[in-house]
Amino acid sequence: MEECIFCKIIKGEIPSKKVYEDDKVLAFYDISPEAPTHFLVIPKEHIKSANEVNEKNCEIVAHIFVVINKIARELGIDKRGYRIVNNCGEDGGQTVGHMHFHVLGGRELQWPPG
Ligand code: AMP
Ligand code: ZN
């Protein structure tokens, strides 16, 4: 996955502001935040999108949600709540082809999104 920017972030070839890392996932702040707290959680395995989640690789999704919960508590956004967003594919607004979960918090978020 030579040209995947998130794979490059995982390898440290592109800098990021890390929030959390373990052997399976990386969390880092979004470069263009849409809320006072806005970070992304990605699997270290290159999975293109939620559309590519299957019986073999689905455990990572549960792990990502456990990690989100942990980070939210650490950053103090757990009490008032936050939004987890996964944009999937072109119509879903996905611009980076490496599955990622946005976590947005720190302000009241509007619903529905545009
Ligand atoms: P999406 O539109 O759901 O594919 O989201 C991609 C997100 O990645 C956007 O919110 C971008 O601001 C963010 N992004 C792109 N490049 C970087 C980067 N180098 N570091 C951090 N966030 C990035
Ligand atoms: Zn990748």
XYZ file of C-alpha atoms and ligand atoms in Angstrom:
138
model
C 0.000 0.000 0.000
C 2.760 2.359 -1.066
C 0.675 5.465 -1.561
C -1.815 5.081 1.323
C -1.319 8.131 3.530
C -2.647 6.414 6.645
C -0.270 3.454 6.125
C 2.492 6.062 5.884
C 1.322 7.626 9.151
C 1.425 4.156 10.780
C 4.997 3.681 9.517
C 5.974 7.150 10.757
C 6.752 8.367 7.230
C 4.157 11.129 7.628
C 4.026 12.855 11.031
C 0.877 12.771 13.124
C -0.214 13.901 16.539
C -0.740 10.529 18.203
C -3.459 10.003 20.770
C -3.089 6.250 21.293
C -1.243 3.309 19.792
C -1.087 -0.426 20.326
C -0.103 -3.374 18.141
C -3.426 -3.305 16.238
C -4.555 0.321 16.017
C -3.398 3.916 15.887
C -5.356 7.000 16.945
C -4.259 10.498 15.940
C -5.749 13.975 15.738
C -7.447 14.953 12.495
C -5.426 17.539 10.598
C -8.570 19.509 9.837
C -10.698 19.306 12.991
C -14.470 19.723 12.791
C -14.924 19.873 16.569
C -12.826 20.904 19.600
C -11.870 17.224 19.927
C -11.529 15.358 16.632
C -9.346 12.300 16.266
C -9.254 9.306 13.961
C -8.827 5.668 14.886
C -7.440 3.336 12.233
C -6.499 -0.331 12.078
C -2.814 -0.979 11.381
C -3.930 -3.540 8.838
C -4.814 -1.809 5.578
C -8.577 -2.327 5.260
C -9.964 -0.059 2.543
C -13.339 0.710 4.049
C -16.128 -0.634 6.245
C -17.353 -2.285 3.062
C -14.355 -4.643 3.299
C -15.070 -5.828 6.838
C -15.724 -9.557 6.906
C -15.832 -12.530 9.289
C -12.030 -12.818 9.170
C -11.069 -9.220 9.974
C -14.081 -7.972 11.963
C -12.518 -8.304 15.437
C -10.583 -5.118 14.818
C -13.816 -3.133 14.690
C -14.772 -4.243 18.209
C -11.257 -3.398 19.391
C -11.483 0.054 17.819
C -14.688 0.736 19.747
C -13.050 -0.334 23.023
C -10.127 1.994 22.240
C -12.480 4.882 21.412
C -14.205 4.413 24.762
C -10.849 4.483 26.587
C -9.591 7.587 24.761
C -12.909 9.407 25.221
C -12.599 8.915 28.979
C -8.975 10.081 28.951
C -9.821 13.208 26.970
C -12.891 13.899 29.096
C -15.475 13.841 26.304
C -17.247 10.758 27.646
C -19.574 12.591 30.026
C -21.280 14.914 27.563
C -20.903 12.434 24.727
C -19.380 12.362 21.290
C -19.995 11.138 17.767
C -18.309 8.233 15.993
C -18.395 8.578 12.202
C -17.324 6.167 9.517
C -17.515 7.462 5.968
C -17.651 4.531 3.589
C -16.951 4.861 -0.122
C -17.539 7.703 -2.521
C -21.162 8.500 -1.700
C -20.352 8.131 1.993
C -17.794 10.942 1.684
C -14.703 8.806 2.263
C -11.616 10.652 1.005
C -8.860 8.435 2.429
C -8.991 4.788 1.324
C -7.926 3.248 4.628
C -10.845 2.582 6.987
C -11.001 5.104 9.796
C -13.408 6.123 12.523
C -13.769 9.822 13.270
C -14.458 10.702 16.901
C -15.868 14.184 17.410
C -16.661 15.834 20.713
C -16.304 18.909 22.868
C -19.342 20.692 21.448
C -22.964 19.900 20.731
C -23.090 18.345 17.274
C -25.902 18.864 14.807
C -27.954 16.037 13.397
C -28.507 15.123 10.625
C -25.177 15.930 8.954
C -25.279 17.484 5.478
P -12.817 10.941 5.310
O -13.319 12.123 4.557
O -13.854 10.290 6.177
O -12.101 9.949 4.416
O -11.785 11.508 6.351
C -10.425 11.680 6.107
C -9.937 12.552 7.212
O -8.537 12.449 7.264
C -10.262 14.043 7.018
O -11.026 14.502 8.120
C -8.884 14.710 6.939
O -8.856 15.957 7.578
C -8.010 13.683 7.648
N -6.611 13.700 7.235
C -6.111 13.666 5.980
N -4.764 13.663 6.005
C -4.408 13.690 7.315
C -3.166 13.704 8.006
N -1.998 13.702 7.351
N -3.182 13.747 9.360
C -4.340 13.763 10.026
N -5.553 13.734 9.452
C -5.584 13.705 8.108
Zn -3.462 2.059 4.338
